Amino acid sequence: MRITLVTETFFPAVDGTTTTVKAVVDRLVDTGHDVQLIAPGPGLTTYRGCPVVRIRPLDKPGGQVRDALAAFRPDLVHVTSPATVGRKALKHAHRLGIATLVVEQSATLSGVTADRTLVTSRWMLGRDAHLWAPGVDTAAFTPALRDTWLHDRWSRARSLPKPLVVVGYVGSLRNRHDVRRLVELSRVPGIRPVIVGDGPQRSWLEARLPGAKFTGTLSTGDLTAVLPAFDLLVHPGERETCCHALREAGASGVPVVAPRSGGAPDVVRHLETGLLYDETHRHGLRDAVHALAADNSRALLGERGRALASRSWIEAVDELVTYHYRPLMTRTTTVG
């Protein structure tokens, strides 16, 4: 098949959308499909031999997207969380008679029309939407890459009789992830918060978490070593969709603390791979982290999380092709 993937972010960006798009492209290329990417510029113009059409920000995007689709002549246009570029791609794909599929990864659904719409978490399901769960790279995210030196460096506390429990967060430091709730970590004794990521709320959090380590944004390669060094991962987002960080923590053998809302209940099994707290409770996050940090058997939850991290990206993308791409193309061919 000839597939055009349209995304609002791609390399060099490090975010959930890029994680998903990269995984889809990798599997499509490995299985012999021809792939074109369309993304805002600037950035690399090829990825694994596939052309990446960069939409120039100062020019009107519609004509650029139209010309890219007309030149490549795809069988299917797959758009991730459509905004400016994605909406133009859907518009011109419809005009050209090309089948369209949208994968919504944003908590604020775009409301666009496509031949098929997929969502990545159960709470997002609505009329005419199908569930498609992301995968996780269990070869990259594994307890085998735990860096004990890094863990010991973070857990060291000269004035305390025992090491601190390393409590990590991975993600953008933006309000949409409810990151201000991380300030509750300041009232949990015996822990070292490690905040991986950047965003507008970083300075606010730094002022209120004086004992925390802020690393900034890390590449995927660095994250595969950092994440297993945590004793537990906390994520306060109440409207999460793909939950990549939670999936990667499970694959890394790290127990998770997350709210009972959004996508977390799809990924975290309460009292089996982590704790799900009541987000409406004022101190829900604090109490859950305190309980898990004080539990000497918490590593067992991490081991269970690793055992259950069985949905690979290969399985996820093969499902995407078999149950979503091919039926759309069959229908388009029949209609044509």
GROMACS .gro file of C-alpha atoms in nm:
model
  336
    1MET     CA    1   0.000   0.000   0.000
    2ARG     CA    2   0.094   0.365  -0.039
    3ILE     CA    3   0.027   0.545   0.289
    4THR     CA    4   0.056   0.916   0.367
    5LEU     CA    5   0.096   0.991   0.737
    6VAL     CA    6   0.010   1.348   0.834
    7THR     CA    7   0.118   1.480   1.172
    8GLU     CA    8   0.139   1.815   1.348
    9THR     CA    9   0.472   1.720   1.511
   10PHE     CA   10   0.763   1.499   1.410
   11PHE     CA   11   1.138   1.485   1.467
   12PRO     CA   12   1.314   1.675   1.614
   13ALA     CA   13   1.010   1.702   1.847
   14VAL     CA   14   1.001   1.464   2.144
   15ASP     CA   15   0.636   1.403   2.232
   16GLY     CA   16   0.363   1.141   2.232
   17THR     CA   17   0.256   1.210   1.875
   18THR     CA   18   0.610   1.165   1.744
   19THR     CA   19   0.643   0.840   1.941
   20THR     CA   20   0.329   0.699   1.778
   21VAL     CA   21   0.403   0.821   1.425
   22LYS     CA   22   0.759   0.689   1.435
   23ALA     CA   23   0.641   0.347   1.551
   24VAL     CA   24   0.378   0.330   1.275
   25VAL     CA   25   0.624   0.433   1.005
   26ASP     CA   26   0.885   0.185   1.125
   27ARG     CA   27   0.647  -0.108   1.103
   28LEU     CA   28   0.497  -0.002   0.771
   29VAL     CA   29   0.844   0.028   0.618
   30ASP     CA   30   0.953  -0.305   0.767
   31THR     CA   31   0.653  -0.477   0.607
   32GLY     CA   32   0.709  -0.332   0.261
   33HIS     CA   33   0.463  -0.042   0.234
   34ASP     CA   34   0.548   0.288   0.065
   35VAL     CA   35   0.519   0.575   0.311
   36GLN     CA   36   0.513   0.952   0.280
   37LEU     CA   37   0.505   1.186   0.580
   38ILE     CA   38   0.366   1.539   0.585
   39ALA     CA   39   0.459   1.756   0.884
   40PRO     CA   40   0.522   2.121   0.971
   41GLY     CA   41   0.874   2.245   0.905
   42PRO     CA   42   1.154   2.285   0.969
   43GLY     CA   43   1.302   1.940   1.023
   44LEU     CA   44   1.454   1.639   0.852
   45THR     CA   45   1.319   1.571   0.503
   46THR     CA   46   1.362   1.195   0.497
   47TYR     CA   47   1.310   0.923   0.757
   48ARG     CA   48   1.407   0.562   0.688
   49GLY     CA   49   1.402   0.632   0.316
   50CYS     CA   50   1.055   0.787   0.328
   51PRO     CA   51   1.006   1.146   0.209
   52VAL     CA   52   0.903   1.392   0.478
   53VAL     CA   53   0.724   1.686   0.317
   54ARG     CA   54   0.778   1.987   0.543
   55ILE     CA   55   0.503   2.246   0.531
   56ARG     CA   56   0.657   2.594   0.528
   57PRO     CA   57   0.503   2.798   0.810
   58LEU     CA   58   0.503   3.130   0.624
   59ASP     CA   59   0.321   2.997   0.317
   60LYS     CA   60  -0.039   2.887   0.289
   61PRO     CA   61  -0.043   2.518   0.392
   62GLY     CA   62  -0.335   2.405   0.174
   63GLY     CA   63  -0.153   2.423  -0.159
   64GLN     CA   64   0.158   2.254  -0.019
   65VAL     CA   65  -0.046   1.966   0.122
   66ARG     CA   66  -0.251   1.930  -0.197
   67ASP     CA   67   0.063   1.915  -0.414
   68ALA     CA   68   0.225   1.657  -0.183
   69LEU     CA   69  -0.079   1.426  -0.200
   70ALA     CA   70  -0.116   1.467  -0.576
   71ALA     CA   71   0.251   1.382  -0.632
   72PHE     CA   72   0.257   1.074  -0.408
   73ARG     CA   73  -0.091   0.944  -0.496
   74PRO     CA   74  -0.147   0.747  -0.172
   75ASP     CA   75  -0.407   0.476  -0.124
   76LEU     CA   76  -0.483   0.608   0.225
   77VAL     CA   77  -0.423   0.926   0.423
   78HIS     CA   78  -0.370   0.867   0.796
   79VAL     CA   79  -0.392   1.186   1.004
   80THR     CA   80  -0.288   1.207   1.369
   81SER     CA   81  -0.470   1.460   1.593
   82PRO     CA   82  -0.553   1.694   1.304
   83ALA     CA   83  -0.494   2.065   1.346
   84THR     CA   84  -0.381   2.308   1.075
   85VAL     CA   85  -0.191   2.063   0.852
   86GLY     CA   86  -0.414   1.764   0.926
   87ARG     CA   87  -0.735   1.946   0.844
   88LYS     CA   88  -0.594   2.057   0.509
   89ALA     CA   89  -0.487   1.700   0.435
   90LEU     CA   90  -0.835   1.564   0.507
   91LYS     CA   91  -0.995   1.833   0.290
   92HIS     CA   92  -0.775   1.760  -0.012
   93ALA     CA   93  -0.785   1.382   0.037
   94HIS     CA   94  -1.166   1.397   0.018
   95ARG     CA   95  -1.146   1.604  -0.300
   96LEU     CA   96  -0.901   1.358  -0.453
   97GLY     CA   97  -1.114   1.057  -0.356
   98ILE     CA   98  -0.853   0.912  -0.119
   99ALA     CA   99  -0.962   0.711   0.187
  100THR     CA  100  -0.896   0.886   0.518
  101LEU     CA  101  -0.832   0.770   0.873
  102VAL     CA  102  -0.788   0.987   1.183
  103VAL     CA  103  -0.617   0.880   1.504
  104GLU     CA  104  -0.716   1.117   1.783
  105GLN     CA  105  -0.444   1.151   2.048
  106SER     CA  106  -0.557   1.485   2.185
  107ALA     CA  107  -0.784   1.520   2.486
  108THR     CA  108  -0.956   1.799   2.293
  109LEU     CA  109  -1.110   1.605   2.006
  110SER     CA  110  -1.085   1.782   1.672
  111GLY     CA  111  -1.436   1.694   1.551
  112VAL     CA  112  -1.319   1.648   1.191
  113THR     CA  113  -1.483   1.407   0.948
  114ALA     CA  114  -1.292   1.108   0.817
  115ASP     CA  115  -1.382   0.769   0.673
  116ARG     CA  116  -1.275   0.617   1.006
  117THR     CA  117  -1.183   0.767   1.342
  118LEU     CA  118  -0.974   0.588   1.604
  119VAL     CA  119  -0.915   0.691   1.964
  120THR     CA  120  -0.635   0.565   2.187
  121SER     CA  121  -0.818   0.539   2.519
  122ARG     CA  122  -1.157   0.409   2.629
  123TRP     CA  123  -1.273   0.734   2.790
  124MET     CA  124  -1.251   0.900   2.447
  125LEU     CA  125  -1.490   0.657   2.281
  126GLY     CA  126  -1.802   0.806   2.128
  127ARG     CA  127  -2.029   0.757   1.834
  128ASP     CA  128  -1.855   0.612   1.527
  129ALA     CA  129  -1.514   0.596   1.699
  130HIS     CA  130  -1.305   0.280   1.728
  131LEU     CA  131  -1.050   0.197   1.996
  132TRP     CA  132  -0.688   0.147   1.892
  133ALA     CA  133  -0.441   0.101   2.176
  134PRO     CA  134  -0.076   0.200   2.126
  135GLY     CA  135   0.208  -0.043   2.186
  136VAL     CA  136   0.536  -0.020   2.373
  137ASP     CA  137   0.893  -0.112   2.282
  138THR     CA  138   0.978  -0.375   2.542
  139ALA     CA  139   1.328  -0.419   2.401
  140ALA     CA  140   1.412  -0.051   2.457
  141PHE     CA  141   1.224  -0.012   2.786
  142THR     CA  142   1.335  -0.294   3.012
  143PRO     CA  143   1.449  -0.346   3.374
  144ALA     CA  144   1.775  -0.480   3.229
  145LEU     CA  145   1.878  -0.119   3.155
  146ARG     CA  146   1.837  -0.002   3.516
  147ASP     CA  147   2.131   0.225   3.597
  148THR     CA  148   2.209   0.154   3.962
  149TRP     CA  149   2.471   0.430   3.974
  150LEU     CA  150   2.215   0.686   3.860
  151HIS     CA  151   1.956   0.556   4.107
  152ASP     CA  152   2.206   0.567   4.392
  153ARG     CA  153   2.306   0.922   4.302
  154TRP     CA  154   1.946   1.041   4.319
  155SER     CA  155   1.856   0.843   4.631
  156ARG     CA  156   2.158   0.954   4.834
  157ALA     CA  157   2.072   1.161   5.142
  158ARG     CA  158   2.362   1.237   5.376
  159SER     CA  159   2.146   1.350   5.666
  160LEU     CA  160   1.907   1.052   5.658
  161PRO     CA  161   1.960   0.697   5.786
  162LYS     CA  162   1.839   0.532   5.464
  163PRO     CA  163   1.826   0.613   5.092
  164LEU     CA  164   1.546   0.821   4.947
  165VAL     CA  165   1.282   0.664   4.725
  166VAL     CA  166   1.320   0.796   4.369
  167VAL     CA  167   0.981   0.916   4.239
  168GLY     CA  168   0.985   1.012   3.873
  169TYR     CA  169   0.761   1.205   3.637
  170VAL     CA  170   0.800   1.194   3.258
  171GLY     CA  171   0.611   1.431   3.031
  172SER     CA  172   0.548   1.786   2.923
  173LEU     CA  173   0.524   2.039   3.207
  174ARG     CA  174   0.197   2.190   3.089
  175ASN     CA  175  -0.137   2.250   3.256
  176ARG     CA  176  -0.309   1.994   3.035
  177HIS     CA  177  -0.117   1.724   3.221
  178ASP     CA  178  -0.227   1.861   3.561
  179VAL     CA  179   0.140   1.889   3.660
  180ARG     CA  180   0.074   2.141   3.938
  181ARG     CA  181  -0.047   1.848   4.146
  182LEU     CA  182   0.316   1.733   4.156
  183VAL     CA  183   0.366   1.992   4.430
  184GLU     CA  184   0.200   1.737   4.661
  185LEU     CA  185   0.527   1.543   4.641
  186SER     CA  186   0.687   1.810   4.861
  187ARG     CA  187   0.480   1.676   5.152
  188VAL     CA  188   0.583   1.313   5.113
  189PRO     CA  189   0.877   1.226   5.343
  190GLY     CA  190   1.168   1.013   5.231
  191ILE     CA  191   1.144   1.065   4.854
  192ARG     CA  192   1.347   1.234   4.580
  193PRO     CA  193   1.129   1.368   4.297
  194VAL     CA  194   1.292   1.353   3.954
  195ILE     CA  195   1.107   1.556   3.691
  196VAL     CA  196   1.182   1.467   3.328
  197GLY     CA  197   1.042   1.714   3.078
  198ASP     CA  198   1.002   2.083   3.016
  199GLY     CA  199   0.727   2.337   2.964
  200PRO     CA  200   0.563   2.655   3.093
  201GLN     CA  201   0.505   2.516   3.445
  202ARG     CA  202   0.869   2.426   3.510
  203SER     CA  203   0.965   2.744   3.696
  204TRP     CA  204   0.647   2.726   3.907
  205LEU     CA  205   0.728   2.368   4.006
  206GLU     CA  206   1.097   2.438   4.069
  207ALA     CA  207   1.000   2.707   4.321
  208ARG     CA  208   0.776   2.464   4.510
  209LEU     CA  209   0.980   2.142   4.484
  210PRO     CA  210   1.321   2.257   4.612
  211GLY     CA  211   1.447   1.904   4.668
  212ALA     CA  212   1.356   1.778   4.322
  213LYS     CA  213   1.588   1.706   4.030
  214PHE     CA  214   1.474   1.865   3.701
  215THR     CA  215   1.643   1.706   3.400
  216GLY     CA  216   1.467   1.888   3.116
  217THR     CA  217   1.357   1.699   2.807
  218LEU     CA  218   1.544   1.377   2.733
  219SER     CA  219   1.581   1.182   2.412
  220THR     CA  220   1.425   0.837   2.389
  221GLY     CA  221   1.772   0.684   2.416
  222ASP     CA  222   1.843   0.862   2.744
  223LEU     CA  223   1.494   0.787   2.875
  224THR     CA  224   1.543   0.413   2.834
  225ALA     CA  225   1.818   0.434   3.096
  226VAL     CA  226   1.656   0.694   3.322
  227LEU     CA  227   1.309   0.546   3.354
  228PRO     CA  228   1.417   0.207   3.499
  229ALA     CA  229   1.623   0.398   3.759
  230PHE     CA  230   1.300   0.521   3.922
  231ASP     CA  231   1.151   0.337   4.219
  232LEU     CA  232   0.807   0.449   4.102
  233LEU     CA  233   0.654   0.677   3.841
  234VAL     CA  234   0.380   0.929   3.910
  235HIS     CA  235   0.164   1.096   3.647
  236PRO     CA  236  -0.120   1.329   3.756
  237GLY     CA  237  -0.283   1.379   3.413
  238GLU     CA  238  -0.660   1.331   3.440
  239ARG     CA  239  -0.728   1.334   3.064
  240GLU     CA  240  -0.436   1.135   2.926
  241THR     CA  241  -0.482   0.958   2.595
  242CYS     CA  242  -0.192   0.742   2.472
  243CYS     CA  243  -0.024   0.709   2.814
  244HIS     CA  244   0.314   0.633   2.660
  245ALA     CA  245   0.502   0.713   2.983
  246LEU     CA  246   0.280   0.475   3.183
  247ARG     CA  247   0.328   0.197   2.929
  248GLU     CA  248   0.703   0.253   2.920
  249ALA     CA  249   0.722   0.252   3.301
  250GLY     CA  250   0.540  -0.081   3.312
  251ALA     CA  251   0.777  -0.228   3.052
  252SER     CA  252   1.069  -0.094   3.259
  253GLY     CA  253   0.946  -0.273   3.570
  254VAL     CA  254   0.849   0.050   3.749
  255PRO     CA  255   0.519   0.069   3.945
  256VAL     CA  256   0.293   0.361   3.860
  257VAL     CA  257   0.078   0.607   4.057
  258ALA     CA  258  -0.191   0.772   3.842
  259PRO     CA  259  -0.551   0.901   3.869
  260ARG     CA  260  -0.860   0.686   3.821
  261SER     CA  261  -0.961   0.902   3.524
  262GLY     CA  262  -0.849   0.944   3.165
  263GLY     CA  263  -0.641   0.674   3.004
  264ALA     CA  264  -0.455   0.553   3.313
  265PRO     CA  265  -0.711   0.282   3.409
  266ASP     CA  266  -0.654   0.126   3.064
  267VAL     CA  267  -0.285   0.082   3.146
  268VAL     CA  268  -0.244   0.058   3.525
  269ARG     CA  269  -0.398  -0.227   3.724
  270HIS     CA  270  -0.478  -0.104   4.074
  271LEU     CA  271  -0.283  -0.290   4.344
  272GLU     CA  272  -0.131  -0.511   4.074
  273THR     CA  273   0.098  -0.284   3.870
  274GLY     CA  274   0.054   0.036   4.070
  275LEU     CA  275  -0.200   0.255   4.247
  276LEU     CA  276  -0.492   0.449   4.100
  277TYR     CA  277  -0.596   0.737   4.325
  278ASP     CA  278  -0.917   0.938   4.346
  279GLU     CA  279  -0.833   1.261   4.162
  280THR     CA  280  -1.118   1.443   4.335
  281HIS     CA  281  -0.952   1.387   4.674
  282ARG     CA  282  -0.743   1.687   4.775
  283HIS     CA  283  -0.445   1.477   4.880
  284GLY     CA  284  -0.509   1.172   4.662
  285LEU     CA  285  -0.177   1.184   4.479
  286ARG     CA  286   0.023   1.254   4.794
  287ASP     CA  287  -0.138   0.969   4.989
  288ALA     CA  288  -0.090   0.718   4.706
  289VAL     CA  289   0.277   0.807   4.660
  290HIS     CA  290   0.333   0.793   5.035
  291ALA     CA  291   0.176   0.448   5.056
  292LEU     CA  292   0.373   0.305   4.766
  293ALA     CA  293   0.702   0.466   4.869
  294ALA     CA  294   0.666   0.313   5.216
  295ASP     CA  295   0.588  -0.034   5.078
  296ASN     CA  296   0.902  -0.246   5.067
  297SER     CA  297   0.731  -0.492   4.833
  298ARG     CA  298   0.654  -0.231   4.564
  299ALA     CA  299   0.908  -0.395   4.332
  300LEU     CA  300   0.660  -0.681   4.292
  301LEU     CA  301   0.417  -0.439   4.128
  302GLY     CA  302   0.691  -0.339   3.887
  303GLU     CA  303   0.761  -0.702   3.803
  304ARG     CA  304   0.394  -0.756   3.730
  305GLY     CA  305   0.387  -0.444   3.514
  306ARG     CA  306   0.673  -0.584   3.308
  307ALA     CA  307   0.497  -0.918   3.270
  308LEU     CA  308   0.180  -0.748   3.142
  309ALA     CA  309   0.358  -0.516   2.898
  310SER     CA  310   0.293  -0.756   2.612
  311ARG     CA  311   0.135  -0.533   2.345
  312SER     CA  312   0.422  -0.449   2.115
  313TRP     CA  313   0.423  -0.185   1.845
  314ILE     CA  314   0.442  -0.467   1.591
  315GLU     CA  315   0.111  -0.603   1.719
  316ALA     CA  316  -0.045  -0.257   1.741
  317VAL     CA  317   0.050  -0.149   1.387
  318ASP     CA  318  -0.036  -0.486   1.232
  319GLU     CA  319  -0.381  -0.450   1.391
  320LEU     CA  320  -0.405  -0.099   1.248
  321VAL     CA  321  -0.330  -0.227   0.897
  322THR     CA  322  -0.549  -0.539   0.910
  323TYR     CA  323  -0.860  -0.404   1.080
  324HIS     CA  324  -0.857  -0.038   0.981
  325TYR     CA  325  -0.642   0.036   0.675
  326ARG     CA  326  -0.747  -0.258   0.458
  327PRO     CA  327  -1.126  -0.231   0.510
  328LEU     CA  328  -1.113   0.136   0.409
  329MET     CA  329  -0.919   0.059   0.095
  330THR     CA  330  -1.152  -0.228   0.005
  331ARG     CA  331  -1.451  -0.001   0.043
  332THR     CA  332  -1.285   0.273  -0.165
  333THR     CA  333  -1.196   0.026  -0.441
  334THR     CA  334  -1.551  -0.115  -0.443
  335VAL     CA  335  -1.707   0.230  -0.463
  336GLY     CA  336  -1.463   0.335  -0.737
   0.00000   0.00000   0.00000
